[in-house]
Coordinates of C-alpha atoms in Angstrom, one line a residue:
X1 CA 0.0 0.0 0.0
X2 CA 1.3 3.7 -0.6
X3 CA 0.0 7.0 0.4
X4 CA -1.6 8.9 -2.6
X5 CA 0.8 11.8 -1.6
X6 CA 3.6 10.0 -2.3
X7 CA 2.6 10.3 -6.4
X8 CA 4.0 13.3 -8.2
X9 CA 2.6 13.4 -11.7
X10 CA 4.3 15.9 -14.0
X11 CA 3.1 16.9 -18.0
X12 CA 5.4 15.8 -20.7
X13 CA 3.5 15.7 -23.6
X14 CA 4.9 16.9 -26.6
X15 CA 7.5 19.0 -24.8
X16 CA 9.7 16.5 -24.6
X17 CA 10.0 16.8 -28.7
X18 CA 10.5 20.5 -28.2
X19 CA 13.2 20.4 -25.5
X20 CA 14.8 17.5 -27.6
X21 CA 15.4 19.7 -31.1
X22 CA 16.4 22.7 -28.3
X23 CA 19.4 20.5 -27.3
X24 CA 19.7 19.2 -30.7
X25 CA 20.8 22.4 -31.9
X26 CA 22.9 23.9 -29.2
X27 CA 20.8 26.7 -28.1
X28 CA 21.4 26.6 -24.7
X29 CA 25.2 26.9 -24.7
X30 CA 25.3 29.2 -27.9
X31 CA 23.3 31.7 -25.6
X32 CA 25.4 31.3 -22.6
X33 CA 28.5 32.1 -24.7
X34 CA 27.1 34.7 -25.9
X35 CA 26.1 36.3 -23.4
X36 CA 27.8 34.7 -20.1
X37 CA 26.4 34.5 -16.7
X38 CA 25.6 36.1 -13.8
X39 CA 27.4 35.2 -10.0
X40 CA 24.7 33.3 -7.7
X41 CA 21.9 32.6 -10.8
X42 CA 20.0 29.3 -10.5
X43 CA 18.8 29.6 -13.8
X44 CA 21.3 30.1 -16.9
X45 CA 20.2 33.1 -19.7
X46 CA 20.4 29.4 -21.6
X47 CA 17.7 27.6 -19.9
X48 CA 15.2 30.8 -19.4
X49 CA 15.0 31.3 -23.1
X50 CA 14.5 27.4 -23.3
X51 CA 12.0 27.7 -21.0
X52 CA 10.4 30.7 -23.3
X53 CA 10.6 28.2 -26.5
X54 CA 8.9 25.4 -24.5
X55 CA 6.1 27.8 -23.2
X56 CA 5.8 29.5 -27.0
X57 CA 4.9 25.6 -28.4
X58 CA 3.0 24.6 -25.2
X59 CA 0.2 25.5 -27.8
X60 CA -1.9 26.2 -24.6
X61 CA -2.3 30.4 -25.3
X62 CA -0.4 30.9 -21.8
X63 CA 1.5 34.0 -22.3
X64 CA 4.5 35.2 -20.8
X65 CA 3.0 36.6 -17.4
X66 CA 1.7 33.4 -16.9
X67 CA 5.4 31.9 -16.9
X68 CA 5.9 30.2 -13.3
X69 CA 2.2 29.2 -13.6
X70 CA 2.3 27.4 -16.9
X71 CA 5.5 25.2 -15.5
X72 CA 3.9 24.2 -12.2
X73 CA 2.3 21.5 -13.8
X74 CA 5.1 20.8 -16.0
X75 CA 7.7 18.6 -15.4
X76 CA 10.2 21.3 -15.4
X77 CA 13.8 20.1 -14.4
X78 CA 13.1 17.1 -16.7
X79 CA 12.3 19.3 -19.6
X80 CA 14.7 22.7 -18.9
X81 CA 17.5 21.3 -16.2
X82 CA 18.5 20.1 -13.4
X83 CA 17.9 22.4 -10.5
X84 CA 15.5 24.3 -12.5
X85 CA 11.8 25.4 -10.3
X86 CA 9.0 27.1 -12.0
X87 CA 9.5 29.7 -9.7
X88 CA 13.0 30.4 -10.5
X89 CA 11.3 31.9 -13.8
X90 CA 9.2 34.4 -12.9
X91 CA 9.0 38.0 -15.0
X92 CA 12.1 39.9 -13.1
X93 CA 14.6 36.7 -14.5
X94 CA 12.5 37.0 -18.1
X95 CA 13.5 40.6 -18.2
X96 CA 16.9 40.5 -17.3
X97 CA 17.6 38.1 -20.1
X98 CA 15.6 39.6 -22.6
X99 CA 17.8 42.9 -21.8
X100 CA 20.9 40.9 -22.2
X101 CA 19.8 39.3 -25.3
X102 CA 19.0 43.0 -26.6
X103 CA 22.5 44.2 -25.6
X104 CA 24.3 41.4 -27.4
X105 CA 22.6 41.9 -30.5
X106 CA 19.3 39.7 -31.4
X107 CA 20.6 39.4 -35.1
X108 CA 23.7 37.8 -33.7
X109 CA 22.4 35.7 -31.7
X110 CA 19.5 34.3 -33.8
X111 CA 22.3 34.0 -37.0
X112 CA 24.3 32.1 -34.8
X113 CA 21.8 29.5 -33.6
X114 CA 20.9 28.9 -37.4
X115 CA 24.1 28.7 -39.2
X116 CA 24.5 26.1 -36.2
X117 CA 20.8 24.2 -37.4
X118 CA 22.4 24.4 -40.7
X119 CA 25.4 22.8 -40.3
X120 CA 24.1 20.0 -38.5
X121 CA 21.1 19.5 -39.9
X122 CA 22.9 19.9 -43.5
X123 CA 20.2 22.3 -44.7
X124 CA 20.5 23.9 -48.3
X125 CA 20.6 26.8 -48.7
X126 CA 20.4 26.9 -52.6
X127 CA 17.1 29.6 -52.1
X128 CA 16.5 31.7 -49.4
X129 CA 12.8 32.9 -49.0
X130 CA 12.2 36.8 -48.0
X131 CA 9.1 38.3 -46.7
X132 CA 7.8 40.0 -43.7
X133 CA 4.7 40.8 -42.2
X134 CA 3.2 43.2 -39.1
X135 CA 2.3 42.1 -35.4
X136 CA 0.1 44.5 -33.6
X137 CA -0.3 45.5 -30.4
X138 CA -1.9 47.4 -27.9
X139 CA -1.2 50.0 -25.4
X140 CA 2.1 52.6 -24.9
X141 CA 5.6 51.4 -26.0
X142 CA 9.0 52.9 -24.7
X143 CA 12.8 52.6 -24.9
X144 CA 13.6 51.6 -21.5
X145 CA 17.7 50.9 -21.6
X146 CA 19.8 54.2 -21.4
X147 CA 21.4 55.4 -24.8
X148 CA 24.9 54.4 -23.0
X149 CA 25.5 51.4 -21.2
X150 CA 28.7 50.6 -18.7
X151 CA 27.4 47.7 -16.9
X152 CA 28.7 44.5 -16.7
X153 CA 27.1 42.2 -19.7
X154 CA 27.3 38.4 -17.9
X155 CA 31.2 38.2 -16.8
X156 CA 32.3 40.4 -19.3
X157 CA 33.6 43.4 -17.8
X158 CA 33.7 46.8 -20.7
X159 CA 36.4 49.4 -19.8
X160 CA 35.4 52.9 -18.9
X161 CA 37.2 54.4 -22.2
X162 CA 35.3 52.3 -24.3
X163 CA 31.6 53.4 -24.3
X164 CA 29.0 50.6 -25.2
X165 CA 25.6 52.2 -26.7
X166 CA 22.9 50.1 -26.8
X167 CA 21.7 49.2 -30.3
X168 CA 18.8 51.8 -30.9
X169 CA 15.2 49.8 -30.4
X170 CA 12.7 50.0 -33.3
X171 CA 9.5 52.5 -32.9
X172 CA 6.4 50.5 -32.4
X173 CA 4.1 52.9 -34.1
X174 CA 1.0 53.1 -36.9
X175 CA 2.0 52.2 -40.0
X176 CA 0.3 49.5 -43.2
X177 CA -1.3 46.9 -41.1
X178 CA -1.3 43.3 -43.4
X179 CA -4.0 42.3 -40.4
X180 CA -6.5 45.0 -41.4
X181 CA -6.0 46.7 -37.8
X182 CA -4.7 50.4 -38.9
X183 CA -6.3 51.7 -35.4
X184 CA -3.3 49.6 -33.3
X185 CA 0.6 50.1 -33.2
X186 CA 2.5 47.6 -35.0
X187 CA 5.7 46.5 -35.1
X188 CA 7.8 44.6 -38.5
X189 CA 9.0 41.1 -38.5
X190 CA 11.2 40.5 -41.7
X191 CA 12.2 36.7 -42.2
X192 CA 14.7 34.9 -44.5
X193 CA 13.3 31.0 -44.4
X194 CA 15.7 28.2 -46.5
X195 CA 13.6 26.8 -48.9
X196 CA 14.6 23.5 -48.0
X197 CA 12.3 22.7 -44.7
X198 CA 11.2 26.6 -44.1
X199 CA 13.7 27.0 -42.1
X200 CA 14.1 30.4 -40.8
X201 CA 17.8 31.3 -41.0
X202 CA 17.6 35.2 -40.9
X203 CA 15.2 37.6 -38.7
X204 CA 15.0 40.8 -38.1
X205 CA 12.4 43.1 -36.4
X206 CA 11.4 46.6 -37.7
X207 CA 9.5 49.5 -37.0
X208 CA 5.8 49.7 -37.7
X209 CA 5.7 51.9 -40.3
X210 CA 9.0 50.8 -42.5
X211 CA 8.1 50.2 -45.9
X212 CA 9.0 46.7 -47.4
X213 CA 10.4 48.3 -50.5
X214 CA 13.2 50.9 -48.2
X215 CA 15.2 47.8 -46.8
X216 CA 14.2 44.0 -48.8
X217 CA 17.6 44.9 -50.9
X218 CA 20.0 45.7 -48.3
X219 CA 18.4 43.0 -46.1
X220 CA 19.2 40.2 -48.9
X221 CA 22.5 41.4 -49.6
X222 CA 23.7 41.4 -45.8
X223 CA 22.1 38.3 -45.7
X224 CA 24.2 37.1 -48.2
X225 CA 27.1 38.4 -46.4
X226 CA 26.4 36.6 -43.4
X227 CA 26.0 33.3 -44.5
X228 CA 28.5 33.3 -47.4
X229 CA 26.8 30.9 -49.7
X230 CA 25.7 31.8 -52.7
X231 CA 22.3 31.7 -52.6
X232 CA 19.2 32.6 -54.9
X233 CA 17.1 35.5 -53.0
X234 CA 13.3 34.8 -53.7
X235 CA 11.2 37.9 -52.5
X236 CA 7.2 39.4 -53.6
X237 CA 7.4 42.5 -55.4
X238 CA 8.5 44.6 -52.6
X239 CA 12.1 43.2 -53.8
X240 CA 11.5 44.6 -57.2
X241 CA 12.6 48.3 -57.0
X242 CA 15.1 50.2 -59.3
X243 CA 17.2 51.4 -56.1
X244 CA 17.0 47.5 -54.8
X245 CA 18.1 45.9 -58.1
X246 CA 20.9 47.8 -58.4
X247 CA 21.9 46.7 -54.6
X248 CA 21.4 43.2 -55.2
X249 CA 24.1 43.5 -58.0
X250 CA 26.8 40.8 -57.1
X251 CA 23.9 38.6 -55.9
X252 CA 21.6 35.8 -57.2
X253 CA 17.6 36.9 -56.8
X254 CA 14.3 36.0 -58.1
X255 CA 10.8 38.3 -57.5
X256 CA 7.7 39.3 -59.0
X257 CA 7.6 42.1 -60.6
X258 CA 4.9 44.5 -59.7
X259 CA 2.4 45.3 -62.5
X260 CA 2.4 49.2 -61.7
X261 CA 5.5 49.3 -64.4
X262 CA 4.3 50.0 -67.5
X263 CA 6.4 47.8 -69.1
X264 CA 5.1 44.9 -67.3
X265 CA 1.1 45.9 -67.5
X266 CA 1.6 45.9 -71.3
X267 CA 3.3 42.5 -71.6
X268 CA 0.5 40.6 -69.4
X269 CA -2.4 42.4 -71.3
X270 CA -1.0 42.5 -75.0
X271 CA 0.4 39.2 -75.0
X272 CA -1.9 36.4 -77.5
X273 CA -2.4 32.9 -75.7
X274 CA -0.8 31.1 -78.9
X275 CA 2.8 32.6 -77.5
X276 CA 2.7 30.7 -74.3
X277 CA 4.7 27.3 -73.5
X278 CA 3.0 24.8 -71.3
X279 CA 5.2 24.0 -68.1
X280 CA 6.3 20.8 -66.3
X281 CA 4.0 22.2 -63.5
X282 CA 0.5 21.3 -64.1
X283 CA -1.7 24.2 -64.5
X284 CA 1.0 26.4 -65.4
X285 CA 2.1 28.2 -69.3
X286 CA 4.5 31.4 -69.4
X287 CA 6.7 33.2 -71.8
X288 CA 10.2 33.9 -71.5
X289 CA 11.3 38.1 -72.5
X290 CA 14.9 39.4 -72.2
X291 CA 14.8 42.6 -70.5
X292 CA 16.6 45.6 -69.1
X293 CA 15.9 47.3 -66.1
X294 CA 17.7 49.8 -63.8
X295 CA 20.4 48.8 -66.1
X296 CA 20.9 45.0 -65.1
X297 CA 20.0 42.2 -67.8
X298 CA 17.3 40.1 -66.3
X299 CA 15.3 37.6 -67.9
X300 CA 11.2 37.6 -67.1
X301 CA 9.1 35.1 -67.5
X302 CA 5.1 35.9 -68.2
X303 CA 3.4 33.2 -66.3
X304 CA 0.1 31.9 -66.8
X305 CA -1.9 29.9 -63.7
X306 CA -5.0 28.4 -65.0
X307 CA -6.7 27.9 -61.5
X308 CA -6.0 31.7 -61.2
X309 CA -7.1 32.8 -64.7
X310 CA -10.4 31.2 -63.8
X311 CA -10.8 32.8 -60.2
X312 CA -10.1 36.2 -61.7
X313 CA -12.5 35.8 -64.8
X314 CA -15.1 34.9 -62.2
X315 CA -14.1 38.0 -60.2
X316 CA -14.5 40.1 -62.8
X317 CA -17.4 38.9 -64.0
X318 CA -19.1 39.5 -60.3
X319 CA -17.0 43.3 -60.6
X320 CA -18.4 44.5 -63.7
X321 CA -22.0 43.4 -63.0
X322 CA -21.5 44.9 -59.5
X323 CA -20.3 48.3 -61.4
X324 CA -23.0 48.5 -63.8
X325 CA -25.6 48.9 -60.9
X326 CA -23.5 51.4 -59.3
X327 CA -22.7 53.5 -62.8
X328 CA -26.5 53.4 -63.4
X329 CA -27.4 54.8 -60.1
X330 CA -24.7 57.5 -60.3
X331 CA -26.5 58.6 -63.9
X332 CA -30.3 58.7 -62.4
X333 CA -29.0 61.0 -59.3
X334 CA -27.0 63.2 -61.9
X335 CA -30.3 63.2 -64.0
X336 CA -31.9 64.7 -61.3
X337 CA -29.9 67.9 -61.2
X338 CA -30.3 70.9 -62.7
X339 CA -27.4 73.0 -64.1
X340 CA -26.9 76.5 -65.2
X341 CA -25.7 75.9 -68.6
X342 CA -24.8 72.7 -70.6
X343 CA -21.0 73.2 -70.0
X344 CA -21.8 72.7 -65.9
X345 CA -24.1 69.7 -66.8
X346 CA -20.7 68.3 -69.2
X347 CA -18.4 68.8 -66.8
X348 CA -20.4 66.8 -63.5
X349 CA -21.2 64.2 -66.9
X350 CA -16.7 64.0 -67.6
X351 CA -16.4 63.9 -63.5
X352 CA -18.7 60.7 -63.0
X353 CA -17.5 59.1 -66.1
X354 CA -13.7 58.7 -64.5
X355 CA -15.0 56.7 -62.0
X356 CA -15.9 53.8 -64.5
X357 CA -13.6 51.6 -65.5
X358 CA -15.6 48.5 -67.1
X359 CA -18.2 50.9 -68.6
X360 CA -18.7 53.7 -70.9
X361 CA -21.3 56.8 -70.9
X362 CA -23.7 56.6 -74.6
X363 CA -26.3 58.6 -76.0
X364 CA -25.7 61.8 -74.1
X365 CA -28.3 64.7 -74.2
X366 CA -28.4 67.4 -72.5
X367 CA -31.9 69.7 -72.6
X368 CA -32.4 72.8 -72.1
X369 CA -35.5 73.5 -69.5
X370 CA -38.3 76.5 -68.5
X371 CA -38.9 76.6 -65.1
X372 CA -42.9 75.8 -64.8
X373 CA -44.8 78.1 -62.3
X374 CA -44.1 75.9 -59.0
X375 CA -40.4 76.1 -59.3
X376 CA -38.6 78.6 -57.4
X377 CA -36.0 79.0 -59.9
X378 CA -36.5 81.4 -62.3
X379 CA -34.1 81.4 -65.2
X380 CA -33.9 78.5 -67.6
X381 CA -31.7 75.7 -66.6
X382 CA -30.0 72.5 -68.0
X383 CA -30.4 68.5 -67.3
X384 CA -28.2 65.7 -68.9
X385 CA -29.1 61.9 -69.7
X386 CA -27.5 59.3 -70.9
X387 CA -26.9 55.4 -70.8
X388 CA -23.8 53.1 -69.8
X389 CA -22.5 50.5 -71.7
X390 CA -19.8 47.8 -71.3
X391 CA -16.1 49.4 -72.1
X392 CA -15.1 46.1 -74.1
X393 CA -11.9 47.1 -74.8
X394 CA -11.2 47.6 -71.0
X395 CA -12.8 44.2 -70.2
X396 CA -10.8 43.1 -73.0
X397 CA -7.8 43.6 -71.7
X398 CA -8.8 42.2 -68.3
X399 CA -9.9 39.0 -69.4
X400 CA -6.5 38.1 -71.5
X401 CA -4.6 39.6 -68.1
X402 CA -6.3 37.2 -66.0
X403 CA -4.6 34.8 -64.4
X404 CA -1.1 36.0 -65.2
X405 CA 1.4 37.4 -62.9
X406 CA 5.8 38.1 -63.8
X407 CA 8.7 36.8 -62.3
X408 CA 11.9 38.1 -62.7
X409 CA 15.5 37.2 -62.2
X410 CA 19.3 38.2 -63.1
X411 CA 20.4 34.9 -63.7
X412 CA 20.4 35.0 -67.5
X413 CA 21.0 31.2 -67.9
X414 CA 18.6 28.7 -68.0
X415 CA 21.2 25.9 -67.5
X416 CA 21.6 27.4 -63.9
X417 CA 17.7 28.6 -63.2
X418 CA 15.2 27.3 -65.6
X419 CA 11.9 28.4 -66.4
X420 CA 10.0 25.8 -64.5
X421 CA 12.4 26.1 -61.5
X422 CA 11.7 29.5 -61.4
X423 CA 7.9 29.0 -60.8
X424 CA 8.8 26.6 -58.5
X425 CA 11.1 28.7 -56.5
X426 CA 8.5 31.5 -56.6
X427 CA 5.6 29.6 -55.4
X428 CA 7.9 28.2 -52.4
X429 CA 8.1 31.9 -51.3
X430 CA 4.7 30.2 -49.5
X431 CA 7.6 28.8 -46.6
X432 CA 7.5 32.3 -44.9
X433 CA 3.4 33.2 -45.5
X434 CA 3.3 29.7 -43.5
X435 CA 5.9 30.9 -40.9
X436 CA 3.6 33.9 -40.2
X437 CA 0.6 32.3 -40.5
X438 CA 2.0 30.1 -37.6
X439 CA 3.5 32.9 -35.3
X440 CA 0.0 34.5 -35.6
X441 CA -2.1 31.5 -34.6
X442 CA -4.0 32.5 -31.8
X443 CA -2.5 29.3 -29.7
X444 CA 0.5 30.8 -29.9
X445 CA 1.8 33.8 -27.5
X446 CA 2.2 36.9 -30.0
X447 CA -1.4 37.0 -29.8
X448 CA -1.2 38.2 -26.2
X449 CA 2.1 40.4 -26.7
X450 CA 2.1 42.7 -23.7
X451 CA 5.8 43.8 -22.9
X452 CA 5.8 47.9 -22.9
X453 CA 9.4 48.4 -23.6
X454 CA 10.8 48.3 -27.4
X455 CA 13.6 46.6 -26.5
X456 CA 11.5 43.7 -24.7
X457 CA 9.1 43.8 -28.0
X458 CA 12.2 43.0 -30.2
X459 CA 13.6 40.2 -28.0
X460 CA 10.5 38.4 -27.7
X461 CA 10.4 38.4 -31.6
X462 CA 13.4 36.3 -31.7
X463 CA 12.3 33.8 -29.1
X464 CA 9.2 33.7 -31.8
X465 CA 11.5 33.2 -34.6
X466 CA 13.6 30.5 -32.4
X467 CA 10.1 28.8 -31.4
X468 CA 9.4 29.0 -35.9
X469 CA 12.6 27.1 -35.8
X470 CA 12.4 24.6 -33.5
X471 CA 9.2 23.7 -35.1
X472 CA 9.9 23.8 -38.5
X473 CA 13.1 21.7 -38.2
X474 CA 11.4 19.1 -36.4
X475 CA 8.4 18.9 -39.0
X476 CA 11.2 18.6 -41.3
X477 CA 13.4 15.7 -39.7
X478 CA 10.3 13.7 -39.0
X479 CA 8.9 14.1 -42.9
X480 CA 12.6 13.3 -44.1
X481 CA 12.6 10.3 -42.1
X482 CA 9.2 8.6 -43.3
X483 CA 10.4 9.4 -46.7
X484 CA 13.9 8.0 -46.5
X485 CA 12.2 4.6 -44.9
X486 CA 9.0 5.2 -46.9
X487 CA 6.9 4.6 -43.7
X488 CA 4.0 6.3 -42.9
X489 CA 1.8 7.3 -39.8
X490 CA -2.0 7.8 -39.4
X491 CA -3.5 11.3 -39.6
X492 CA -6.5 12.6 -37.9
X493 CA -9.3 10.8 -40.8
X494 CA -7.1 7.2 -40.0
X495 CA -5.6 8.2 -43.6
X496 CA -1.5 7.1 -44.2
X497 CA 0.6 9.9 -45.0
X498 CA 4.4 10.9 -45.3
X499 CA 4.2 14.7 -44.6
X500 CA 2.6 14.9 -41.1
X501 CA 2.1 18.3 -39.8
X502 CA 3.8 18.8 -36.4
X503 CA 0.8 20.3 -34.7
X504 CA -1.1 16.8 -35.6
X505 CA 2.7 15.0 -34.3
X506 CA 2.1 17.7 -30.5
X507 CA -1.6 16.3 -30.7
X508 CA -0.4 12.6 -30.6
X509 CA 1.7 13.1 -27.8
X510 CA -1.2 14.2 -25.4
X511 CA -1.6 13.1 -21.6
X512 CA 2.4 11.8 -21.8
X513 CA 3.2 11.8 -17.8
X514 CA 6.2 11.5 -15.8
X515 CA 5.6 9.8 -12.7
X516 CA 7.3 9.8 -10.0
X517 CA 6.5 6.8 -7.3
X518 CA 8.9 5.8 -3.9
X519 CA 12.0 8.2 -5.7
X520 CA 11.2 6.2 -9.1
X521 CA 10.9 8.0 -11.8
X522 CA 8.7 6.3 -15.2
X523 CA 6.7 8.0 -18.1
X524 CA 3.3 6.6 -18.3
X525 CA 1.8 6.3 -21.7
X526 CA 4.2 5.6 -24.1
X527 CA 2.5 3.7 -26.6
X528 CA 4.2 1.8 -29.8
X529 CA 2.8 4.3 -32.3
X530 CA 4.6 7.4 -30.4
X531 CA 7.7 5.3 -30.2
X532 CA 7.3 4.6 -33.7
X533 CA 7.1 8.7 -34.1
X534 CA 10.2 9.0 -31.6
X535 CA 12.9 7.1 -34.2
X536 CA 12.0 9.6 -37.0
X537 CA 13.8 12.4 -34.6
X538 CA 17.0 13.1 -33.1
X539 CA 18.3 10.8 -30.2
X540 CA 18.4 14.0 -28.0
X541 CA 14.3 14.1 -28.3
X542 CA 13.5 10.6 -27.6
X543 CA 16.0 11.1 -24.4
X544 CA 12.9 12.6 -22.2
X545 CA 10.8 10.0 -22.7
X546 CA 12.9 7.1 -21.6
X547 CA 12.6 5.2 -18.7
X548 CA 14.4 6.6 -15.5
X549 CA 15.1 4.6 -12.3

């Protein structure tokens, strides 16, 4: 018999996958070189911001405030380290190391931890992926840290001659909100993912209201610098700017090209459909053009999506029907009123008329009236009719525009980039919309972002990126491992697949205890299909759910 007290029971879960590609990966000693440590800590800069991954993909919406509460039904010096209480990681600790992590340089840090992923994970780096997007936020945000710093950054000691500033913090501030919130402050995360695995390699955060266009170039060419591999840049049209282009001149890139050019507008709407070449991708035709611009060569290629061509022609099928109500209501009202002389009644006519686009003003007349006894006006006045009817050379040029879109690039050989890599490498440039998509997933804690210093803001982006990272990279190893022994698991319909997600791999590893009985130490739960799920990753993950005596 035993005492019920005598049970501690303790949630692994998935955590244990997390803390696993954490250790994998160095993260906790890259930090702790980095930034050293502090005399007397129980808890190493290391472990907190371990701590902060394993509470960003808890996946329970717990955000940082709720820090010692989230680990008190964890099993925390399994997980983290030995030594390691829940209360030892309370907000003052977070702070402190978010400061530090400021201080050092987030850039730094996060390249470091990486170029470390990459190297033993052997990911390519043939493309790199560039996008950003905006967080919002609420509330007042200020630079806390003093302009000039002299203290003591873990046990490295800075001489009084030599003045450290701290880097300057972004502005969180109103700018172009991509989440259709213009009333809140925002702040910019820019991302360069590999496109092998999503991997985020580069991160950066910006203030609200920078403009994509002002700093993609020099952000892919220090990039570039940092990794030194040569590497195709693949960017949205923010990329695509005369001052950019000429940048990115000693580097390999690949964007769309916006259609406010001229150039390009004239190509997608004059081009006939007998010019276009079918691709290897299904669904997809284009053209190839030589053409100069901001004086580099690059080559462009016109591509056609059919699944697109037939959203748009539906689209604008729905718009001009949609407009032709609206011009014919704008024509009664001007009907209506009455003008001093026909040149008054033109002009309102010429006014109203630039508003359509898919329609056309017919059969204009213009009368001349008498005022009859009950109206107050008494000198002759003017009233205008007409009718509206479909502008087909407009629509025209719509319909053989739908459905195509232009990518450009400076590599001028196809031996090196071909046409239908280059529609594949642009429509990978869906590896960082997905990164975002899963930073902003209301499980996750940048939905409850509520630090009021800059500085903080910034750090806490990184841990974000890092918690992107950990994620992606696992999703990754697992998915090369069932294709390398062509196995399979189960997904939620009971269907076999090869390309789990690793939100469906953190729900199979729900109710995974560790239980401690009479100082023994088992996990409870294991079952032979999460064993199964355990070989596909590192030996450093499957580590916290072994057996301890």
């Amino acid at each position: 018999m035993f005492n019920i007290k005598d049970i501690e029971i303790k949630n692994i879960d998935h955590l244990g996958i997390v803390a696993g590609i954490v250790d994998s990966i160095g993260l906790v000693s890259i930090i702790n070189n980095l930034i050293g440590s502090e005399a007397g800590e129980k808890v190493s800069a290391g472990h907190v911001v371990k701590a902060m991954i394993l509470n960003g993909l808890g996946m329970v919406s717990k955000p940082l405030y709720m820090f010692p509460k989230f680990f008190e039904s964890i099993a925390c010096e399994h997980l983290i380290g030995a030594g390691v209480k829940p209360e030892y990681l309370n907000d003052d600790k977070l702070g402190r190391v978010m400061d530090k992590l400021f201080i050092k340089g987030l850039d730094t840090i996060f390249l470091a931890i990486s170029l470390n992923v990459v190297k033993i994970f052997e990911i390519s780096l043939a493309s790199s992926h560039l996008d950003s997007s905006s967080f919002h936020l609420h509330g007042e945000y200020k630079t806390s840290l003093p302009e000039v710093i002299f203290q003591r950054i873990g046990d490295i000691q800075f001489p009084k001659e030599s003045e450290i500033k701290s880097p300057e913090a972004i502005k969180i501030t109103y700018g172009y909100s991509r989440d259709h919130r213009p009333d809140l402050k925002q702040f910019i995360m820019e991302l360069v993912c590999s496109g092998d695995g999503d991997i985020p390699i580069f991160l950066k955060a910006a203030s609200g209201n920078q403009a994509d266009s002002a700093c993609f170039g020099a952000i892919a060419v220090e990039y570039q610098n940092q990794i030194k591999v040569d590497s195709l840049m693949v960017a949205d049209c923010a990329l695509y700017t005369e001052e950019n282009i000429k940048l990115m001149s000693n580097i390999k890139w690949l964007s769309r090209v916006p259609l406010t050019l001229k150039s390009a507008k004239s190509l997608v709407t004059t081009l006939p459909e007998s010019e276009f070449i079918k691709s290897e991708l299904d669904g997809y035709s284009y053209v190839e053009k030589k053409v100069s611009y901001a004086g580099i060569e690059q080559r462009w290629l016109v591509v056609q999506s059919h699944a697109r061509r037939k959203s748009d022609l539906h689209k604008l099928s729905q718009t001009i029907e949609k407009s032709l109500s609206s011009s014919k209501a704008k024509l009664k009202t001007l009907s209506q009123e009455k003008f001093a002389c026909s040149s008054d009644a033109m002009k309102a006519l010429s006014k109203i008329s630039k508003q359509f686009k898919h329609h056309q003003i017919d059969k204009i007349e213009i009368t001349e009236k008498t005022p009859d006894a009950k109206d107050e006006r008494t000198d002759k006045y003017y009233q205008i009719s007409a009718t509206v009817s479909q502008n087909e050379n407009a629509i025209a040029l719509e319909t053989k525009s739908a459905g195509r879109f232009i990518i450009a690039t400076n590599v001028l050989e196809s031996k090196q980039l071909d046409n239908d890599k280059m529609i594949r490498e642009y429509k990978a440039q869906q590896s960082c919309e997905r990164g975002f998509g899963f930073l902003k997933d209301p499980l996750f804690f940048t939905d409850s972002i509520f630090i009021k210093a800059s500085e903080r803001i910034e750090a806490l982006a990184m841990i974000m990126g890092l918690c992107l990272l950990v994620y992606t990279l696992a999703q990754r190893q697992i998915r090369a491992a069932l294709s390398a022994s062509k196995s399979t698991i189960k997904n939620q319909l009971g269907k076999s697949i090869n390309n789990p997600t690793l939100r469906w791999i953190f729900q199979c590893f729900e109710s995974i205890h560790l239980v401690t009985l009479n100082q023994e130490t088992d996990i409870s739960n294991l079952t032979s299909e999460r064993n199964f799920i355990l070989t596909l990753l590192p030996e450093d993950c499957r580590r916290y759910y072994t057996c301890i005596t």
